[in-house]
Each structure stands twice: as C-alpha cells, then as structure tokens.
mmCIF file of C-alpha atoms in Angstrom:
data_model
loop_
_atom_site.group_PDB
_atom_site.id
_atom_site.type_symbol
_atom_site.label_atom_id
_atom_site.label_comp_id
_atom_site.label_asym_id
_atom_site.label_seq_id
_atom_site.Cartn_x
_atom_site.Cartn_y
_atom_site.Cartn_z
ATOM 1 C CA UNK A 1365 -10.522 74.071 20.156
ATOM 2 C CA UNK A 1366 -9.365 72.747 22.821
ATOM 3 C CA UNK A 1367 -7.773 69.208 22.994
ATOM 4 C CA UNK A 1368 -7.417 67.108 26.324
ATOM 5 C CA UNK A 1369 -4.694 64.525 27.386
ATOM 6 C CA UNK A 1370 -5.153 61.300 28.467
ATOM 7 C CA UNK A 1371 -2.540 59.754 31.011
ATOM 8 C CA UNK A 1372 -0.691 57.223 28.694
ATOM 9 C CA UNK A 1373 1.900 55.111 31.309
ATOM 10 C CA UNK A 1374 5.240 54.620 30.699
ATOM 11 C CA UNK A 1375 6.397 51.854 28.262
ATOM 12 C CA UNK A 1376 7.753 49.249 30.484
ATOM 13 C CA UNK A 1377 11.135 47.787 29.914
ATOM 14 C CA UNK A 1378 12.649 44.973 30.100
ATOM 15 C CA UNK A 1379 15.395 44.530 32.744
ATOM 16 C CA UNK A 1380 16.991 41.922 30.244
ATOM 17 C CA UNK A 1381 16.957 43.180 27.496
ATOM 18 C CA UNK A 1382 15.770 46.912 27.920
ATOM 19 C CA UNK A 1383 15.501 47.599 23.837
ATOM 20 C CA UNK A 1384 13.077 44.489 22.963
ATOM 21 C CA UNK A 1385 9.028 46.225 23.458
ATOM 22 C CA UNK A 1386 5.775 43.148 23.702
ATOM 23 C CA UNK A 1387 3.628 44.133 21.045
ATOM 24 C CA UNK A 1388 1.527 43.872 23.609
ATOM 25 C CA UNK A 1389 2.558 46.647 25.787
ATOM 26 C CA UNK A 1390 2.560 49.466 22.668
ATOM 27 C CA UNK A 1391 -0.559 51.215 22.446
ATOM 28 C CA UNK A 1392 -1.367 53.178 19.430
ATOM 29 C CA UNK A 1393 -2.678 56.843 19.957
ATOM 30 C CA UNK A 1394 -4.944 58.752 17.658
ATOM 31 C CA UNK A 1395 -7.343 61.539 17.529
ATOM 32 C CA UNK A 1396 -11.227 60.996 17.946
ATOM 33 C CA UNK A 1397 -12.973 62.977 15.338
ATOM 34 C CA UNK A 1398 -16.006 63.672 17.876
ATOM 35 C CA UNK A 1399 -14.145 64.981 21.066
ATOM 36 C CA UNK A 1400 -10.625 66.033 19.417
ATOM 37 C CA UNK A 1401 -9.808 63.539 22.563
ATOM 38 C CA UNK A 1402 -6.279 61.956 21.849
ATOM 39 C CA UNK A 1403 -6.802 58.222 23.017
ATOM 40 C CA UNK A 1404 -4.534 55.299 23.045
ATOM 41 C CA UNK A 1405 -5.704 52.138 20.842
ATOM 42 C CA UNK A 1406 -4.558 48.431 20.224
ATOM 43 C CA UNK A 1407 -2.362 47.722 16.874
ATOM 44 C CA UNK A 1408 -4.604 45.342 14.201
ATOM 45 C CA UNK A 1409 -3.889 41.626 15.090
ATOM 46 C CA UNK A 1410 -1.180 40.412 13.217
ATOM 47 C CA UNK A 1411 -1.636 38.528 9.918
ATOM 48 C CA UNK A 1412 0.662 35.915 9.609
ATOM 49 C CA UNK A 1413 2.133 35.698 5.415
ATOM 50 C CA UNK A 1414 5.604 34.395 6.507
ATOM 51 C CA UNK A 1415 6.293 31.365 3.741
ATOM 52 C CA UNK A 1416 8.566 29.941 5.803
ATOM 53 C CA UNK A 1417 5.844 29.422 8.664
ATOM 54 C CA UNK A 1418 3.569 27.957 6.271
ATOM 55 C CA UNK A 1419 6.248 25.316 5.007
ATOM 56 C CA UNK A 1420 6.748 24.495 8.451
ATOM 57 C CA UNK A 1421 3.092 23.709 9.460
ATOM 58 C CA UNK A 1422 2.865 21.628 6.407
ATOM 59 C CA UNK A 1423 5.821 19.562 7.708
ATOM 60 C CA UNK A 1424 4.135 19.063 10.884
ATOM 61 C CA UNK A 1425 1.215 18.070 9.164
ATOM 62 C CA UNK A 1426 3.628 15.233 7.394
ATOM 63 C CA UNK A 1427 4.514 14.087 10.454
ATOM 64 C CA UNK A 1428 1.660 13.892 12.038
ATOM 65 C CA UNK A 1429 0.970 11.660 9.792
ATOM 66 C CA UNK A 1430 3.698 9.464 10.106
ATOM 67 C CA UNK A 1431 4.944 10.031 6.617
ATOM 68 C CA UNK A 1432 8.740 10.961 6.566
ATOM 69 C CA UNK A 1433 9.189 14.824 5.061
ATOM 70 C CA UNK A 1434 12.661 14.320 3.415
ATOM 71 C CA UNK A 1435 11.480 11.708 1.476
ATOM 72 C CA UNK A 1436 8.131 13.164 0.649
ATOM 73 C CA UNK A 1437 10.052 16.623 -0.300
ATOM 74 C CA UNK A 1438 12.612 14.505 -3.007
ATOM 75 C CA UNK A 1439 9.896 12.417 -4.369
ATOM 76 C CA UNK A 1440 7.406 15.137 -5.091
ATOM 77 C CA UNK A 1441 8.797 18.646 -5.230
ATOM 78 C CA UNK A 1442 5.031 19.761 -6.028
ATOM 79 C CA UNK A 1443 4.650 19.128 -2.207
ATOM 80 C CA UNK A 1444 6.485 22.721 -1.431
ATOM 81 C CA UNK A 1445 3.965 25.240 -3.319
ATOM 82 C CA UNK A 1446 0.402 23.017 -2.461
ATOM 83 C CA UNK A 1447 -1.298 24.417 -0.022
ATOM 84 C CA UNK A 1448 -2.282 23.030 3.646
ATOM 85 C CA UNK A 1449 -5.879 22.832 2.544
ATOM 86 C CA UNK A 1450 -5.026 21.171 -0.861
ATOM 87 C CA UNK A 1451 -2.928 18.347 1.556
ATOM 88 C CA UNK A 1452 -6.361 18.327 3.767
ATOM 89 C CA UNK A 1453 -8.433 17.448 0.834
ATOM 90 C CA UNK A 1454 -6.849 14.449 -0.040
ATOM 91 C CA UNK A 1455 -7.007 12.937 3.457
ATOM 92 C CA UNK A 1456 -10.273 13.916 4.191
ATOM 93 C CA UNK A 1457 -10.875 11.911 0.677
ATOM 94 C CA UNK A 1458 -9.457 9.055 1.687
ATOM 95 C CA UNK A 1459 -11.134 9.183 5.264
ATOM 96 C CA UNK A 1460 -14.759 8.895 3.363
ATOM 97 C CA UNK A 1461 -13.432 5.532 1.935
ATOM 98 C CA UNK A 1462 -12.720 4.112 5.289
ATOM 99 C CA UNK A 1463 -9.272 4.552 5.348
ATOM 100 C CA UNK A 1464 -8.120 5.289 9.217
ATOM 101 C CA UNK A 1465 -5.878 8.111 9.962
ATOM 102 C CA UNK A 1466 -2.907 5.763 10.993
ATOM 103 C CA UNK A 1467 -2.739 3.764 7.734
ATOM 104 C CA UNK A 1468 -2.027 7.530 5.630
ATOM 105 C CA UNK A 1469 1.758 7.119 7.182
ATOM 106 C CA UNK A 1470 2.339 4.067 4.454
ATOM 107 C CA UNK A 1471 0.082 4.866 1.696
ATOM 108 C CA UNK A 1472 1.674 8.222 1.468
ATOM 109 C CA UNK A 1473 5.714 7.735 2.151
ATOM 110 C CA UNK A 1474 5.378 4.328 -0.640
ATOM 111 C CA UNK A 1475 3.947 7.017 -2.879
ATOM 112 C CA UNK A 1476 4.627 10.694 -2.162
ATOM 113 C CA UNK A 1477 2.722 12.003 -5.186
ATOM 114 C CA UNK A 1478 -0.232 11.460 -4.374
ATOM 115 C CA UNK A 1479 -0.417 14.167 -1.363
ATOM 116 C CA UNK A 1480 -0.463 16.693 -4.006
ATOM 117 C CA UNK A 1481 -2.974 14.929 -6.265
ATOM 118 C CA UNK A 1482 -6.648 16.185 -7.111
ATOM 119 C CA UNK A 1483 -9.124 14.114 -5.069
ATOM 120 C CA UNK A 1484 -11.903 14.367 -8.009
ATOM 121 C CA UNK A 1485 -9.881 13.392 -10.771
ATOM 122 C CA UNK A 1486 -7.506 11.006 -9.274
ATOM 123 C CA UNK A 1487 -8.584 9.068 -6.575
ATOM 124 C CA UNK A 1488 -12.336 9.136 -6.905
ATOM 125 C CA UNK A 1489 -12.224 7.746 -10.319
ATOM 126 C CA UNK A 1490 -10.523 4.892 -8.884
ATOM 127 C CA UNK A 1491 -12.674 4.656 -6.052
ATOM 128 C CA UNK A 1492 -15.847 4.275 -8.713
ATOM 129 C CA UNK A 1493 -13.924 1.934 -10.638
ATOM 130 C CA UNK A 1494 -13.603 -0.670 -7.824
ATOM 131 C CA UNK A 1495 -17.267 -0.406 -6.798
ATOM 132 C CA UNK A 1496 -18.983 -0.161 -9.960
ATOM 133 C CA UNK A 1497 -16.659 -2.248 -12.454
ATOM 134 C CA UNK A 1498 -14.778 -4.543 -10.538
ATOM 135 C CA UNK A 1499 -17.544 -4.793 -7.878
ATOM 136 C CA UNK A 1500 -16.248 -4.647 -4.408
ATOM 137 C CA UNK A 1501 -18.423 -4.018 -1.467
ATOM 138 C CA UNK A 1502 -17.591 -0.323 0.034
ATOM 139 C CA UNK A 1503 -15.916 -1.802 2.825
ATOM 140 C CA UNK A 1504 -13.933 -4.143 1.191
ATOM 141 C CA UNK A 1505 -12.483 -0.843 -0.790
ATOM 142 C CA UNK A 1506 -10.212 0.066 2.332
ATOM 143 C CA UNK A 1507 -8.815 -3.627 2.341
ATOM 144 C CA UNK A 1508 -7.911 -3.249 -1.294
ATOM 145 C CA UNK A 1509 -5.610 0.147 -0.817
ATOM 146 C CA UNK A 1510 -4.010 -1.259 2.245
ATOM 147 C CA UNK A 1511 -3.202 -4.318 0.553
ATOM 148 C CA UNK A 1512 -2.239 -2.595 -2.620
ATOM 149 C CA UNK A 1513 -1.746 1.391 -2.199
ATOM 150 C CA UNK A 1514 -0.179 1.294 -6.099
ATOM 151 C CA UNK A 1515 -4.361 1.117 -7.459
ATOM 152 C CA UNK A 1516 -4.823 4.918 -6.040
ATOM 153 C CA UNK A 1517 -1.357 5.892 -8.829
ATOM 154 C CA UNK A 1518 -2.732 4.069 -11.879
ATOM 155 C CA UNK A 1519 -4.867 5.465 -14.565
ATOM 156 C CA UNK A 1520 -8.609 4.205 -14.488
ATOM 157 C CA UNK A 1521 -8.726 3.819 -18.594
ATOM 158 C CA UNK A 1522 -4.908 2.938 -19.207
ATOM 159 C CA UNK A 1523 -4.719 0.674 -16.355
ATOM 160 C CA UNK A 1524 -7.033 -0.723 -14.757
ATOM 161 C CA UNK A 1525 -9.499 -1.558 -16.985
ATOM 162 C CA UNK A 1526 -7.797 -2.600 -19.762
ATOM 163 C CA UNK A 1527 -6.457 -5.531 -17.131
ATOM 164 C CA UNK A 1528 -9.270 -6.449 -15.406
ATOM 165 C CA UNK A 1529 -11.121 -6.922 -19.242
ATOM 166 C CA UNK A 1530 -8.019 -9.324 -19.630
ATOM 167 C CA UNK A 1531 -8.201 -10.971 -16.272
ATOM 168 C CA UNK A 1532 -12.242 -11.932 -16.728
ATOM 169 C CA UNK A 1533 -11.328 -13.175 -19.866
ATOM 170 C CA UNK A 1534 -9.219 -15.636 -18.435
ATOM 171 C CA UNK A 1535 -11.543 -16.852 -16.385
ATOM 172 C CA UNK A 1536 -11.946 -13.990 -13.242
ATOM 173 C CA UNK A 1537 -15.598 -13.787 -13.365
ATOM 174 C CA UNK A 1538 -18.277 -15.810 -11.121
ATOM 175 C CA UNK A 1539 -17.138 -17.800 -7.983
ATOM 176 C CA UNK A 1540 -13.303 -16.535 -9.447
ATOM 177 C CA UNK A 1541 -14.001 -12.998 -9.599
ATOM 178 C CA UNK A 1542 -11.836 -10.486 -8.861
ATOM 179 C CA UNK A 1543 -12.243 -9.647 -4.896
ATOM 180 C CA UNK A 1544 -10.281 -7.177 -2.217
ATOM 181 C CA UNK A 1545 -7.489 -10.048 -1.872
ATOM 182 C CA UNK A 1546 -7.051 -10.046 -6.091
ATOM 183 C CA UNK A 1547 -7.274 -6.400 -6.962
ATOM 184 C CA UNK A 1548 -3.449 -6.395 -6.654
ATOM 185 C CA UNK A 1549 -3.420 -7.860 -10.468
ATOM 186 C CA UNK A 1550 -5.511 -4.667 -11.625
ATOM 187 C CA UNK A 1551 -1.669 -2.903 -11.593
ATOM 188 C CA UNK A 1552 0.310 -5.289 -13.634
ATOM 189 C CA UNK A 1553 0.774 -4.708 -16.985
ATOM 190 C CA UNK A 1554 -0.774 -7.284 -19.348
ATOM 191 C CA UNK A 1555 1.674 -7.490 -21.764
ATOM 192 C CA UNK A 1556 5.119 -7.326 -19.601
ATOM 193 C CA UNK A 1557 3.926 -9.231 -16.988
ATOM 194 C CA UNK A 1558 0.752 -11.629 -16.640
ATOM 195 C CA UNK A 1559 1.495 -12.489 -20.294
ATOM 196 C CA UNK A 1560 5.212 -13.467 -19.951
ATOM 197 C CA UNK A 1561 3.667 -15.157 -16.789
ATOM 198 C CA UNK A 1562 1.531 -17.296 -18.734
ATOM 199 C CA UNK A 1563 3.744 -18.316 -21.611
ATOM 200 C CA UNK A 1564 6.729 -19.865 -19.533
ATOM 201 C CA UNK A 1565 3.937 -22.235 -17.880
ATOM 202 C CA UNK A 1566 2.205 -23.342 -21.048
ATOM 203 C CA UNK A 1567 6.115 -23.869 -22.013
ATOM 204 C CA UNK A 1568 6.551 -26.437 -19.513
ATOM 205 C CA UNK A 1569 4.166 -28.440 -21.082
ATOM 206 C CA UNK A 1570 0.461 -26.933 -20.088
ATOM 207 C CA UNK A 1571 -2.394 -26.417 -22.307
ATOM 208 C CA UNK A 1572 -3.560 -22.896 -22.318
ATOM 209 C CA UNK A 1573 -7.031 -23.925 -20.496
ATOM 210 C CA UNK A 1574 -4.767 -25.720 -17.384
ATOM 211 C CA UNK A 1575 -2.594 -22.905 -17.311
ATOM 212 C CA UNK A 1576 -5.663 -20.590 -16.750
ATOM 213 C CA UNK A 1577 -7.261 -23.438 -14.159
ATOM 214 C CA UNK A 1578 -4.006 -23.157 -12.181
ATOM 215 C CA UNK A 1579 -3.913 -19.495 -12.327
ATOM 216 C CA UNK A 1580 -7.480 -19.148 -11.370
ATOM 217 C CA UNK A 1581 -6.919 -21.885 -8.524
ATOM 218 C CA UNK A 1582 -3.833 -19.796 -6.819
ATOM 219 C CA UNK A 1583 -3.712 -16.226 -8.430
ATOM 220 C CA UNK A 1584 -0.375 -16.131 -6.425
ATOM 221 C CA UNK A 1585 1.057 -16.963 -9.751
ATOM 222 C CA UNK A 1586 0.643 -14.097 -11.506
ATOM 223 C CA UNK A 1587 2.577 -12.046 -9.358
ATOM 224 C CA UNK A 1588 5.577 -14.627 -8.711
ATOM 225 C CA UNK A 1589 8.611 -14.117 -10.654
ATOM 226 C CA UNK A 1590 9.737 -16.027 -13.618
ATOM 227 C CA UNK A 1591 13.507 -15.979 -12.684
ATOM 228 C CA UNK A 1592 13.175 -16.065 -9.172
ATOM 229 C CA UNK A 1593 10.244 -18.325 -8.249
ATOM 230 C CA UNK A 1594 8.944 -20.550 -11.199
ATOM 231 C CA UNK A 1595 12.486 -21.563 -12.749
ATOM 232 C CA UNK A 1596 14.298 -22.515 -9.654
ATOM 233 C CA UNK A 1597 11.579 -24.000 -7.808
ATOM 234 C CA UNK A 1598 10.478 -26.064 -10.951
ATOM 235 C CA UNK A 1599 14.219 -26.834 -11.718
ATOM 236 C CA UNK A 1600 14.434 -28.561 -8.156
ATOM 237 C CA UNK A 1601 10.402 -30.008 -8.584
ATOM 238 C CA UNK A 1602 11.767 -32.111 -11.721
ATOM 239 C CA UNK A 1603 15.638 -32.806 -10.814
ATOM 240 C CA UNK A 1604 15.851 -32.822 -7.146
ATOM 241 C CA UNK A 1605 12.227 -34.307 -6.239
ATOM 242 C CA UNK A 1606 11.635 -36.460 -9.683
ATOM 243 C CA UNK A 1607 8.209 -34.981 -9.410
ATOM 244 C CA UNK A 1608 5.937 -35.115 -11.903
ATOM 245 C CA UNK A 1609 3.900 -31.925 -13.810
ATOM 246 C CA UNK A 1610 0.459 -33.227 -13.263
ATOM 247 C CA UNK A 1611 0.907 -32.625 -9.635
ATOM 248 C CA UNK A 1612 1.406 -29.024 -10.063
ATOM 249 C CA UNK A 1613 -1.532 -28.689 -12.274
ATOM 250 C CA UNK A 1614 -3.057 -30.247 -9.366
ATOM 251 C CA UNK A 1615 -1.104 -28.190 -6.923
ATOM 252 C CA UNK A 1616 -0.042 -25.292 -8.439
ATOM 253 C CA UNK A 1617 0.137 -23.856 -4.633
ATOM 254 C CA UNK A 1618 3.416 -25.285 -5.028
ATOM 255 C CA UNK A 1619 5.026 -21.987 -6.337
ATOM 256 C CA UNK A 1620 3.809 -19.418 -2.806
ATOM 257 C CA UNK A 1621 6.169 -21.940 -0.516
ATOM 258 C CA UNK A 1622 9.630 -20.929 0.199
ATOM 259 C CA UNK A 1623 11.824 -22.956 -1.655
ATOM 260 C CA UNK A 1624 14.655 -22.828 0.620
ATOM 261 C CA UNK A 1625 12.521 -22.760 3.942
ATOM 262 C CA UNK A 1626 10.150 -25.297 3.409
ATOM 263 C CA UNK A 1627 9.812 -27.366 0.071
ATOM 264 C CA UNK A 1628 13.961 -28.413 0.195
ATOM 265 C CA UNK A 1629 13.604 -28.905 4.091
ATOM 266 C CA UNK A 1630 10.754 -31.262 3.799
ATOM 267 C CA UNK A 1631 11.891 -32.828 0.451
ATOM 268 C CA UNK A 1632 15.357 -34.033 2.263
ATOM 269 C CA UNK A 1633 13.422 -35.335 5.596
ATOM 270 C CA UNK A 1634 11.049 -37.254 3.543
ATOM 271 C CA UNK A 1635 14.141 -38.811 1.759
ATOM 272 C CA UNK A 1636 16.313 -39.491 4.908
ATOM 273 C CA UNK A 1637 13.192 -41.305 6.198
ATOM 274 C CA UNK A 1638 12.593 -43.121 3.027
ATOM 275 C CA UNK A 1639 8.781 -41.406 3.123
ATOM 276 C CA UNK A 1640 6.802 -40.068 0.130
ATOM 277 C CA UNK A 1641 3.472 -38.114 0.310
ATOM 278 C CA UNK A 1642 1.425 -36.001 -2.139
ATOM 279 C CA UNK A 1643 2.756 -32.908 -2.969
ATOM 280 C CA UNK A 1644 0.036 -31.032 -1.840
ATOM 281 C CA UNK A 1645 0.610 -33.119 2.115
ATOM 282 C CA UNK A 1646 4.211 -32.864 2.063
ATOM 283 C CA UNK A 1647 3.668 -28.852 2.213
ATOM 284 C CA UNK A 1648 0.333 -27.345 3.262
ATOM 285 C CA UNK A 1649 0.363 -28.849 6.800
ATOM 286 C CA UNK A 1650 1.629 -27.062 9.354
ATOM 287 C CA UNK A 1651 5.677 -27.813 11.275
ATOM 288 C CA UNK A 1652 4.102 -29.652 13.752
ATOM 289 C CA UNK A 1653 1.504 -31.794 11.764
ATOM 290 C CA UNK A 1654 4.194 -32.635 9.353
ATOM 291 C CA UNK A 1655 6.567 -34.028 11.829
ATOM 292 C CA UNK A 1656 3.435 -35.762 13.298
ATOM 293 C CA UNK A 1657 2.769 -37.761 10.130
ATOM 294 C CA UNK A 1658 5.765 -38.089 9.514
ATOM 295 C CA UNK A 1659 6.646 -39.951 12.776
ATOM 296 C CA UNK A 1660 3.239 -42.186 11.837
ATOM 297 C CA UNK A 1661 4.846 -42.805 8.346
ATOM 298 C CA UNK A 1662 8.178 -43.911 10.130
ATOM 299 C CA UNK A 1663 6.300 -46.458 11.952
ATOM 300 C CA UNK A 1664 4.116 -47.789 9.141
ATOM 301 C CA UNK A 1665 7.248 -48.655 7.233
ATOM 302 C CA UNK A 1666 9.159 -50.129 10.381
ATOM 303 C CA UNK A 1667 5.928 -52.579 11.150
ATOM 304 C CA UNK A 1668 5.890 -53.659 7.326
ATOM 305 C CA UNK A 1669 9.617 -54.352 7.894
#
C-alpha cells in the first residue's frame, strides 16, 4: 500500500514568546481509513469544566444585578455550589410577578437566601397566598414585595396566615382590608409584636374596641415601637402639651409624626404665640400652611386685644 503526504506548513512561532502555540494554529493529523491518505484535522472545541470559571460568571451575574457578592457569599454560603440556571430560575420567577430587573439589586442583598431558594415551593406559595387569601390584584403584588421584600422569606402556614386570620379579626376586612400598602403586618409576629402593641394602648386607658378603631384608622401603629415611639411621644402628649387621650383616639395619626421634628417644634410655636388648635391642625398641614394659620391666629388674638 502505498500512503501519500500531504504538505502540512510549518507551526508558526511566536517572535515573543517562541514556546507559547494558538490552539488555533495546531492541526491534528490522522489516517483516512478509505485512501490510507494522512490528513491534518481541527482539535474538538474545547469544553469548558473549570469551577473556578463558573464561580466567576455567577459573580458577574450578582453584579449585574446590583446585588453586592461579598455580602451575598457570607449570608448564604449555599450561593457557591447552586448553579447559574438554579440563580436564573428565581429571577425569571420573580419577573412573571412584575417585578423589574432593577428592583432584584434590593430584594436580593436585604435577603441573600433567597437567590438559592426553590421558586415552586418558596416564592410561588407566597405569591398564591397574596392573590387568593389576602386578595390583592396581580399588579398590586409587585407593590407589596417592594414595599416589604421580608413576605417572599416567611412561611405561608406559620406566618402569614396565621396573622392575617388575626388581623381580620380585629377588624381588617371590608373597606379596612388588608391592601398592597398593609401587607407589611402579614410578617409580624402576633404574639411578640401586634399583641404587646395592643396591650400598652388599652393600658393608657382605651377600651379594646377604640384601640382596634385607632389601629384600623392608622395601621402605622402596629409597626411603631413601644419604647421608642408610643412612650415618649405620649409622655410629652400628657406632660409637655396637657393634651388630653380622647384626641388621640380621635387622632391616633399622632404617633407617624416625628416627635422631635415636628410635634415639639409646633407645640413650642403655638405656646410662644399663645395659640391652640386641634391636634389633628396643629400637625397634618403642611410648613407653610401652618405658619399661614398661624400668622391668621396671631392676628385674631391681637384684634380681640
């Protein structure tokens, strides 16, 4: 048999580096079975099984997202053996609930775990929850999450419905129902928190019904603290302002003003110009309407003088 050679050119070098070959530039020779005609072929494509390459596209993929890798990587150490597809599912799963692209950056850094969750048991159980037992409209579902990413964490039959059985007992049902701007309360717990909520403000003096009227009239309240909002601000309502507690059962707005920034600011101008208003006008006006009536007030007294 005789057996013919091809011309195979000479490997080019490098005139930098005359020992480093392109894998491109490397043919592979072999024998054809039919002709006995040694030919040169490409090398398979490479298959790329590097680890460390794979890590490194899923940290792109982080930040493409805006969500800060370090801190994703020491909150949930899971993060390292999910795969890129696995990190793709849960975005794509959030996508068909209207959430945009750009809002995944805060969702996911104020709670890492949940880019290594299971769409089908975690998130869409939620998801079903809001719609079909709270209620919401589909797109009032993205407004909830942005406003409180902590419903996605919290467990549909621990959680969530336990609470909102408790909340529509207290009156969140109707005209007070629980909406996008409310679902917030779905995550406290009953006992440590809306309880202990509702038990200092009976304690002041309310019947349980007025407590629930007040609570119902500015949910705000349930998520205010006891030592940091209600004692202080009531402390200065009964000492400071001499007020009296049927005006915050008739305002119990009274408790989502600053106490330093607004209700003490107004309080002393009122006094220095020997003015008094409701409670209600003395706050939810705005900086200018306030020094407006004020003003008008002034005047009143200085023509009755």
């Amino acid at each position: 048999m005789i057996i013919r050679f091809l011309h195979v050119p000479p490997i080019p070098q490098s005139s930098q580096n005359p020992t480093k070959i392109h894998h491109n530039t490397l043919k592979k020779t072999s024998v054809s079975p039919k002709n006995g005609v040694l030919t040169a072929t490409a090398p398979p494509p490479l298959v790329t099984t590097d680890s460390g390459l794979r890590f490194r596209e899923k940290i792109l993929y982080l930040k493409s997202l805006k969500v800060n890798p370090a801190k994703a990587l020491h909150r949930n150490p899971n993060f390292r053996s999910t795969s890129l597809q696995s990190l793709k599912s849960v975005e794509k799963c959030l996508s068909s609930m209207g959430i945009e692209r750009s809002e995944f950056g805060r969702i996911f850094d104020m709670f890492p775990q949940l880019l290594t969750c299971d769409p089908d048991t975690d998130l869409y159980s939620v998801f079903g929850f809001l719609l079909d037992d709270v209620g919401l409209h589909f797109f009032d579902i993205r407004k909830s999450i942005l406003r409180c990413p902590r419903l996605l964490i919290c467990s549909v039959e621990d959680q969530l419905k336990p609470t909102l059985w408790f909340l529509r007992k207290l009156g969140f049902m109707g005209s007070s129902k629980i909406t996008s701007q409310t679902t917030m309360l779905l995550v406290s717990s009953v006992k440590s928190t809306l309880m202990p909520k509702l038990d200092y403000l009976m304690g002041l003096g309310f019947e349980y019904e007025e407590v629930a009227n007040m609570v119902l009239r500015s949910p705000g309240l349930l998520t205010f603290s006891i030592e940091n909002n209600f004692k202080p601000k009531v402390e200065f309502f009964l000492n400071e302002m001499k007020g009296d507690l049927g005006d915050l059962k008739k305002f119990p707005q009274y408790f989502s003003y600053s106490l330093e920034g607004k209700i003490k600011r107004r309080h002393r101008l009122l006094v220095d110009q020997g003015v008094s208003v409701p409670l209600w006008e003395m706050l939810k006006v705005s900086d200018g309407e306030f020094t407006a009536r004020l003003i008008e007030a002034r005047l009143r007294l200085g023509d009755k003088r």
